[in-house]
């Protein structure tokens, strides 16, 4: 379990094909974890929003085994040597819950469709897969490349996020360009509500914003 509060950025040092996928090596660039965390083999680390198991530690380089399924269904399959990634270790009981509940289980890959880089109101617009739009609730939470964010707005096909300068500086979101892809994870609480409502709906009514509003959620 994660919070979506990125602790540091790293860069891809190597991508080595294996029988099941790739060995991904990430240079953590001198990262000194805070709040008493000490990386150990077997730990869960969110790499740009994808929960991976720490398989090797060599100095400041972390190694992860990424299977073909993960490469195909997340943006990790598009990484190259030198690519930047967001890193967050699993949340500890002693840590404040600064973001929201993030599982590291990517629901889909979205595409950046617009960037408004106004310093006073920096906005990022993303087109998620259509199957995720029911979970995109205005003023609700979404995880984008491992970063916990609040939806500023949405329409039928896209979501818009307002980003503060600190987020742009300490995560990879500040280097995104139109056409780039990002890992998306919907709020697990919204997904659980949707699953429950779907199970309770005798008419098999689709779970959409109208149904959520009638159930008392959203605006």
PDB file of C-alpha atoms in Angstrom:
ATOM      1  CA  UNK A   1       0.000   0.000   0.000  1.00  0.00           C
ATOM      2  CA  UNK A   2       1.227   3.481  -0.898  1.00  0.00           C
ATOM      3  CA  UNK A   3       0.119   7.081  -0.421  1.00  0.00           C
ATOM      4  CA  UNK A   4       0.975   8.661  -3.762  1.00  0.00           C
ATOM      5  CA  UNK A   5       3.465  11.000  -2.085  1.00  0.00           C
ATOM      6  CA  UNK A   6       6.598  10.493  -4.195  1.00  0.00           C
ATOM      7  CA  UNK A   7       9.810  10.399  -2.147  1.00  0.00           C
ATOM      8  CA  UNK A   8      12.293  10.782  -4.969  1.00  0.00           C
ATOM      9  CA  UNK A   9      12.918  10.411  -8.686  1.00  0.00           C
ATOM     10  CA  UNK A  10      15.314   7.926 -10.228  1.00  0.00           C
ATOM     11  CA  UNK A  11      16.603   7.165 -13.709  1.00  0.00           C
ATOM     12  CA  UNK A  12      16.653   3.920 -15.653  1.00  0.00           C
ATOM     13  CA  UNK A  13      20.215   2.582 -15.581  1.00  0.00           C
ATOM     14  CA  UNK A  14      19.582  -0.638 -17.524  1.00  0.00           C
ATOM     15  CA  UNK A  15      16.862  -2.768 -19.102  1.00  0.00           C
ATOM     16  CA  UNK A  16      17.956  -6.375 -19.524  1.00  0.00           C
ATOM     17  CA  UNK A  17      15.629  -8.873 -21.257  1.00  0.00           C
ATOM     18  CA  UNK A  18      14.832 -12.013 -19.280  1.00  0.00           C
ATOM     19  CA  UNK A  19      12.742 -15.050 -20.066  1.00  0.00           C
ATOM     20  CA  UNK A  20       9.696 -13.581 -18.341  1.00  0.00           C
ATOM     21  CA  UNK A  21      10.151  -9.889 -19.162  1.00  0.00           C
ATOM     22  CA  UNK A  22      12.988  -7.544 -18.185  1.00  0.00           C
ATOM     23  CA  UNK A  23      15.297  -6.798 -15.275  1.00  0.00           C
ATOM     24  CA  UNK A  24      14.776  -3.081 -14.649  1.00  0.00           C
ATOM     25  CA  UNK A  25      17.634  -1.299 -12.892  1.00  0.00           C
ATOM     26  CA  UNK A  26      16.999   2.162 -11.466  1.00  0.00           C
ATOM     27  CA  UNK A  27      19.643   4.556 -10.208  1.00  0.00           C
ATOM     28  CA  UNK A  28      18.139   6.207  -7.118  1.00  0.00           C
ATOM     29  CA  UNK A  29      20.679   9.025  -7.440  1.00  0.00           C
ATOM     30  CA  UNK A  30      21.779   9.247  -3.827  1.00  0.00           C
ATOM     31  CA  UNK A  31      18.294   8.937  -2.363  1.00  0.00           C
ATOM     32  CA  UNK A  32      18.302   8.861   1.438  1.00  0.00           C
ATOM     33  CA  UNK A  33      14.897   7.510   2.541  1.00  0.00           C
ATOM     34  CA  UNK A  34      13.180   9.394   5.333  1.00  0.00           C
ATOM     35  CA  UNK A  35      11.116   8.351   8.360  1.00  0.00           C
ATOM     36  CA  UNK A  36      13.396   5.454   9.255  1.00  0.00           C
ATOM     37  CA  UNK A  37      12.864   3.365   6.112  1.00  0.00           C
ATOM     38  CA  UNK A  38      15.766   1.182   4.990  1.00  0.00           C
ATOM     39  CA  UNK A  39      15.385  -0.583   1.621  1.00  0.00           C
ATOM     40  CA  UNK A  40      15.625  -4.373   1.784  1.00  0.00           C
ATOM     41  CA  UNK A  41      15.216  -7.213  -0.688  1.00  0.00           C
ATOM     42  CA  UNK A  42      11.571  -8.180  -1.071  1.00  0.00           C
ATOM     43  CA  UNK A  43      10.251  -4.695  -0.308  1.00  0.00           C
ATOM     44  CA  UNK A  44       7.433  -3.222  -2.377  1.00  0.00           C
ATOM     45  CA  UNK A  45       8.381  -0.041  -4.229  1.00  0.00           C
ATOM     46  CA  UNK A  46       6.037   1.962  -6.442  1.00  0.00           C
ATOM     47  CA  UNK A  47       7.836   2.783  -9.696  1.00  0.00           C
ATOM     48  CA  UNK A  48       5.819   5.475 -11.468  1.00  0.00           C
ATOM     49  CA  UNK A  49       2.724   4.025  -9.845  1.00  0.00           C
ATOM     50  CA  UNK A  50       3.481   0.333 -10.452  1.00  0.00           C
ATOM     51  CA  UNK A  51       4.031  -1.862  -7.395  1.00  0.00           C
ATOM     52  CA  UNK A  52       7.248  -3.833  -7.939  1.00  0.00           C
ATOM     53  CA  UNK A  53       9.302  -6.112  -5.699  1.00  0.00           C
ATOM     54  CA  UNK A  54      12.841  -5.040  -4.898  1.00  0.00           C
ATOM     55  CA  UNK A  55      14.949  -7.916  -6.243  1.00  0.00           C
ATOM     56  CA  UNK A  56      18.469  -6.477  -6.030  1.00  0.00           C
ATOM     57  CA  UNK A  57      20.341  -3.614  -4.371  1.00  0.00           C
ATOM     58  CA  UNK A  58      23.795  -2.589  -5.588  1.00  0.00           C
ATOM     59  CA  UNK A  59      24.789   0.663  -3.964  1.00  0.00           C
ATOM     60  CA  UNK A  60      22.191   3.170  -5.058  1.00  0.00           C
ATOM     61  CA  UNK A  61      20.882   1.023  -7.919  1.00  0.00           C
ATOM     62  CA  UNK A  62      17.678  -0.938  -7.351  1.00  0.00           C
ATOM     63  CA  UNK A  63      16.809  -3.982  -9.475  1.00  0.00           C
ATOM     64  CA  UNK A  64      13.271  -5.144 -10.266  1.00  0.00           C
ATOM     65  CA  UNK A  65      11.968  -8.068 -12.313  1.00  0.00           C
ATOM     66  CA  UNK A  66       9.129  -6.829 -14.513  1.00  0.00           C
ATOM     67  CA  UNK A  67       7.024  -9.494 -16.230  1.00  0.00           C
ATOM     68  CA  UNK A  68       5.609  -9.178 -19.746  1.00  0.00           C
ATOM     69  CA  UNK A  69       2.052  -8.634 -18.442  1.00  0.00           C
ATOM     70  CA  UNK A  70       3.171  -5.542 -16.526  1.00  0.00           C
ATOM     71  CA  UNK A  71       5.168  -4.248 -19.483  1.00  0.00           C
ATOM     72  CA  UNK A  72       2.141  -4.608 -21.758  1.00  0.00           C
ATOM     73  CA  UNK A  73      -0.412  -3.004 -19.434  1.00  0.00           C
ATOM     74  CA  UNK A  74       1.582  -0.103 -17.983  1.00  0.00           C
ATOM     75  CA  UNK A  75       3.864   2.595 -19.317  1.00  0.00           C
ATOM     76  CA  UNK A  76       6.902   0.699 -17.980  1.00  0.00           C
ATOM     77  CA  UNK A  77       7.036  -1.060 -21.342  1.00  0.00           C
ATOM     78  CA  UNK A  78       7.969   2.284 -22.918  1.00  0.00           C
ATOM     79  CA  UNK A  79      10.900   3.021 -20.624  1.00  0.00           C
ATOM     80  CA  UNK A  80      14.369   3.544 -22.070  1.00  0.00           C
ATOM     81  CA  UNK A  81      17.804   3.941 -20.538  1.00  0.00           C
ATOM     82  CA  UNK A  82      17.823   7.376 -18.915  1.00  0.00           C
ATOM     83  CA  UNK A  83      14.041   7.606 -18.505  1.00  0.00           C
ATOM     84  CA  UNK A  84      12.971   9.271 -15.273  1.00  0.00           C
ATOM     85  CA  UNK A  85      10.632   7.512 -12.833  1.00  0.00           C
ATOM     86  CA  UNK A  86       8.862   8.377  -9.591  1.00  0.00           C
ATOM     87  CA  UNK A  87       9.703   6.245  -6.547  1.00  0.00           C
ATOM     88  CA  UNK A  88       7.799   5.602  -3.324  1.00  0.00           C
ATOM     89  CA  UNK A  89       8.343   2.787  -0.809  1.00  0.00           C
ATOM     90  CA  UNK A  90       5.342   1.121   0.797  1.00  0.00           C
ATOM     91  CA  UNK A  91       3.744   3.207   3.538  1.00  0.00           C
ATOM     92  CA  UNK A  92       4.837   2.515   7.117  1.00  0.00           C
ATOM     93  CA  UNK A  93       2.453   2.538  10.111  1.00  0.00           C
ATOM     94  CA  UNK A  94       4.389   5.517  11.490  1.00  0.00           C
ATOM     95  CA  UNK A  95       3.893   7.661   8.375  1.00  0.00           C
ATOM     96  CA  UNK A  96       1.180  10.285   7.935  1.00  0.00           C
ATOM     97  CA  UNK A  97      -1.339   9.436   5.203  1.00  0.00           C
ATOM     98  CA  UNK A  98      -0.557  12.485   3.111  1.00  0.00           C
ATOM     99  CA  UNK A  99      -2.154  11.421  -0.157  1.00  0.00           C
ATOM    100  CA  UNK A 100      -4.766   8.686  -0.592  1.00  0.00           C
ATOM    101  CA  UNK A 101      -4.854   4.887  -0.571  1.00  0.00           C
ATOM    102  CA  UNK A 102      -2.798   3.728  -3.576  1.00  0.00           C
ATOM    103  CA  UNK A 103      -2.350   0.025  -4.314  1.00  0.00           C
ATOM    104  CA  UNK A 104       0.163   0.247  -7.125  1.00  0.00           C
ATOM    105  CA  UNK A 105      -2.203  -1.766  -9.332  1.00  0.00           C
ATOM    106  CA  UNK A 106      -2.484   0.256 -12.528  1.00  0.00           C
ATOM    107  CA  UNK A 107      -5.995   0.313 -14.002  1.00  0.00           C
ATOM    108  CA  UNK A 108      -4.987   1.671 -17.384  1.00  0.00           C
ATOM    109  CA  UNK A 109      -2.671   3.882 -19.389  1.00  0.00           C
ATOM    110  CA  UNK A 110      -3.836   7.379 -20.298  1.00  0.00           C
ATOM    111  CA  UNK A 111      -2.601   9.846 -22.907  1.00  0.00           C
ATOM    112  CA  UNK A 112      -1.712  13.482 -22.268  1.00  0.00           C
ATOM    113  CA  UNK A 113      -3.943  15.545 -24.570  1.00  0.00           C
ATOM    114  CA  UNK A 114      -3.216  19.097 -23.410  1.00  0.00           C
ATOM    115  CA  UNK A 115      -0.911  21.071 -21.130  1.00  0.00           C
ATOM    116  CA  UNK A 116      -1.629  24.619 -19.991  1.00  0.00           C
ATOM    117  CA  UNK A 117       1.682  25.736 -18.517  1.00  0.00           C
ATOM    118  CA  UNK A 118       0.397  28.984 -17.007  1.00  0.00           C
ATOM    119  CA  UNK A 119       2.614  29.410 -13.900  1.00  0.00           C
ATOM    120  CA  UNK A 120      -0.385  30.693 -11.949  1.00  0.00           C
ATOM    121  CA  UNK A 121      -2.662  27.816 -12.990  1.00  0.00           C
ATOM    122  CA  UNK A 122      -0.686  24.886 -14.470  1.00  0.00           C
ATOM    123  CA  UNK A 123      -3.126  22.280 -15.826  1.00  0.00           C
ATOM    124  CA  UNK A 124      -2.691  18.807 -17.284  1.00  0.00           C
ATOM    125  CA  UNK A 125      -5.410  17.115 -19.344  1.00  0.00           C
ATOM    126  CA  UNK A 126      -5.394  13.335 -19.801  1.00  0.00           C
ATOM    127  CA  UNK A 127      -7.616  10.920 -21.712  1.00  0.00           C
ATOM    128  CA  UNK A 128      -8.018   7.758 -19.597  1.00  0.00           C
ATOM    129  CA  UNK A 129      -9.351   4.491 -21.021  1.00  0.00           C
ATOM    130  CA  UNK A 130     -13.143   4.723 -21.364  1.00  0.00           C
ATOM    131  CA  UNK A 131     -13.522   1.924 -18.818  1.00  0.00           C
ATOM    132  CA  UNK A 132     -12.022   4.155 -16.107  1.00  0.00           C
ATOM    133  CA  UNK A 133     -14.193   7.232 -16.563  1.00  0.00           C
ATOM    134  CA  UNK A 134     -16.860   6.023 -14.117  1.00  0.00           C
ATOM    135  CA  UNK A 135     -14.229   6.235 -11.352  1.00  0.00           C
ATOM    136  CA  UNK A 136     -13.143   9.763 -12.263  1.00  0.00           C
ATOM    137  CA  UNK A 137     -15.089  11.923  -9.792  1.00  0.00           C
ATOM    138  CA  UNK A 138     -14.618  15.705  -9.798  1.00  0.00           C
ATOM    139  CA  UNK A 139     -12.656  16.723  -6.670  1.00  0.00           C
ATOM    140  CA  UNK A 140     -11.901  13.044  -6.100  1.00  0.00           C
ATOM    141  CA  UNK A 141      -8.503  11.348  -6.077  1.00  0.00           C
ATOM    142  CA  UNK A 142      -6.542   9.723  -8.877  1.00  0.00           C
ATOM    143  CA  UNK A 143      -2.987   8.371  -9.017  1.00  0.00           C
ATOM    144  CA  UNK A 144      -0.994   9.501 -12.066  1.00  0.00           C
ATOM    145  CA  UNK A 145       2.443   7.904 -12.515  1.00  0.00           C
ATOM    146  CA  UNK A 146       2.499   7.250  -8.776  1.00  0.00           C
ATOM    147  CA  UNK A 147       1.456  10.777  -7.742  1.00  0.00           C
ATOM    148  CA  UNK A 148      -1.678  11.314  -5.644  1.00  0.00           C
ATOM    149  CA  UNK A 149      -3.689  14.103  -7.263  1.00  0.00           C
ATOM    150  CA  UNK A 150      -7.132  15.700  -7.145  1.00  0.00           C
ATOM    151  CA  UNK A 151      -9.318  15.983 -10.231  1.00  0.00           C
ATOM    152  CA  UNK A 152      -9.940  19.662 -10.921  1.00  0.00           C
ATOM    153  CA  UNK A 153     -12.444  18.883 -13.671  1.00  0.00           C
ATOM    154  CA  UNK A 154     -13.643  16.194 -16.059  1.00  0.00           C
ATOM    155  CA  UNK A 155     -15.802  15.770 -19.115  1.00  0.00           C
ATOM    156  CA  UNK A 156     -17.077  12.705 -20.936  1.00  0.00           C
ATOM    157  CA  UNK A 157     -13.621  11.634 -22.147  1.00  0.00           C
ATOM    158  CA  UNK A 158     -10.889  13.508 -20.262  1.00  0.00           C
ATOM    159  CA  UNK A 159      -9.760  14.560 -16.804  1.00  0.00           C
ATOM    160  CA  UNK A 160      -7.962  17.778 -15.868  1.00  0.00           C
ATOM    161  CA  UNK A 161      -5.498  18.145 -13.012  1.00  0.00           C
ATOM    162  CA  UNK A 162      -4.171  21.395 -11.529  1.00  0.00           C
ATOM    163  CA  UNK A 163      -0.545  21.054 -10.422  1.00  0.00           C
ATOM    164  CA  UNK A 164       1.402  23.156  -7.947  1.00  0.00           C
ATOM    165  CA  UNK A 165       5.053  24.124  -8.600  1.00  0.00           C
ATOM    166  CA  UNK A 166       6.372  21.701  -5.964  1.00  0.00           C
ATOM    167  CA  UNK A 167       4.748  18.705  -7.684  1.00  0.00           C
ATOM    168  CA  UNK A 168       6.172  19.801 -11.028  1.00  0.00           C
ATOM    169  CA  UNK A 169       9.632  20.067  -9.465  1.00  0.00           C
ATOM    170  CA  UNK A 170       9.836  16.860  -7.424  1.00  0.00           C
ATOM    171  CA  UNK A 171       8.050  14.416  -9.775  1.00  0.00           C
ATOM    172  CA  UNK A 172       8.252  13.473 -13.433  1.00  0.00           C
ATOM    173  CA  UNK A 173       4.952  15.233 -14.194  1.00  0.00           C
ATOM    174  CA  UNK A 174       6.793  18.485 -14.857  1.00  0.00           C
ATOM    175  CA  UNK A 175       8.512  16.975 -17.913  1.00  0.00           C
ATOM    176  CA  UNK A 176       5.401  15.521 -19.575  1.00  0.00           C
ATOM    177  CA  UNK A 177       4.571  16.458 -23.163  1.00  0.00           C
ATOM    178  CA  UNK A 178       1.387  16.166 -25.203  1.00  0.00           C
ATOM    179  CA  UNK A 179       1.177  12.590 -26.493  1.00  0.00           C
ATOM    180  CA  UNK A 180       3.042  11.059 -23.557  1.00  0.00           C
ATOM    181  CA  UNK A 181       1.441   8.141 -21.730  1.00  0.00           C
ATOM    182  CA  UNK A 182       0.920   7.863 -17.974  1.00  0.00           C
ATOM    183  CA  UNK A 183      -0.071   5.120 -15.551  1.00  0.00           C
ATOM    184  CA  UNK A 184      -3.490   5.665 -13.985  1.00  0.00           C
ATOM    185  CA  UNK A 185      -5.036   4.126 -10.887  1.00  0.00           C
ATOM    186  CA  UNK A 186      -8.536   5.031  -9.768  1.00  0.00           C
ATOM    187  CA  UNK A 187      -9.378   5.621  -6.120  1.00  0.00           C
ATOM    188  CA  UNK A 188      -9.866   2.167  -4.583  1.00  0.00           C
ATOM    189  CA  UNK A 189     -12.746   3.472  -2.441  1.00  0.00           C
ATOM    190  CA  UNK A 190     -14.636   4.715  -5.511  1.00  0.00           C
ATOM    191  CA  UNK A 191     -13.981   1.403  -7.262  1.00  0.00           C
ATOM    192  CA  UNK A 192     -15.295  -0.520  -4.263  1.00  0.00           C
ATOM    193  CA  UNK A 193     -18.443   1.622  -4.185  1.00  0.00           C
ATOM    194  CA  UNK A 194     -18.958   1.064  -7.906  1.00  0.00           C
ATOM    195  CA  UNK A 195     -18.540  -2.688  -7.528  1.00  0.00           C
ATOM    196  CA  UNK A 196     -21.045  -2.760  -4.673  1.00  0.00           C
ATOM    197  CA  UNK A 197     -23.601  -0.648  -6.525  1.00  0.00           C
ATOM    198  CA  UNK A 198     -23.250  -2.823  -9.610  1.00  0.00           C
ATOM    199  CA  UNK A 199     -23.819  -5.954  -7.537  1.00  0.00           C
ATOM    200  CA  UNK A 200     -26.881  -4.382  -5.903  1.00  0.00           C
ATOM    201  CA  UNK A 201     -28.403  -3.181  -9.171  1.00  0.00           C
ATOM    202  CA  UNK A 202     -30.960  -5.780 -10.254  1.00  0.00           C
ATOM    203  CA  UNK A 203     -31.357  -3.996 -13.583  1.00  0.00           C
ATOM    204  CA  UNK A 204     -27.612  -4.233 -14.332  1.00  0.00           C
ATOM    205  CA  UNK A 205     -27.607  -0.450 -14.684  1.00  0.00           C
ATOM    206  CA  UNK A 206     -24.112   0.769 -15.648  1.00  0.00           C
ATOM    207  CA  UNK A 207     -22.151   2.487 -12.905  1.00  0.00           C
ATOM    208  CA  UNK A 208     -21.709   6.062 -14.115  1.00  0.00           C
ATOM    209  CA  UNK A 209     -21.719   9.561 -12.643  1.00  0.00           C
ATOM    210  CA  UNK A 210     -25.535   9.702 -12.621  1.00  0.00           C
ATOM    211  CA  UNK A 211     -25.785   6.510 -10.568  1.00  0.00           C
ATOM    212  CA  UNK A 212     -23.081   7.684  -8.145  1.00  0.00           C
ATOM    213  CA  UNK A 213     -24.834  11.031  -7.652  1.00  0.00           C
ATOM    214  CA  UNK A 214     -28.175   9.342  -6.997  1.00  0.00           C
ATOM    215  CA  UNK A 215     -26.402   7.219  -4.386  1.00  0.00           C
ATOM    216  CA  UNK A 216     -25.119  10.362  -2.669  1.00  0.00           C
ATOM    217  CA  UNK A 217     -21.576  10.541  -4.058  1.00  0.00           C
ATOM    218  CA  UNK A 218     -20.052  13.394  -6.056  1.00  0.00           C
ATOM    219  CA  UNK A 219     -21.567  16.827  -6.592  1.00  0.00           C
TER     220      UNK A 219
END
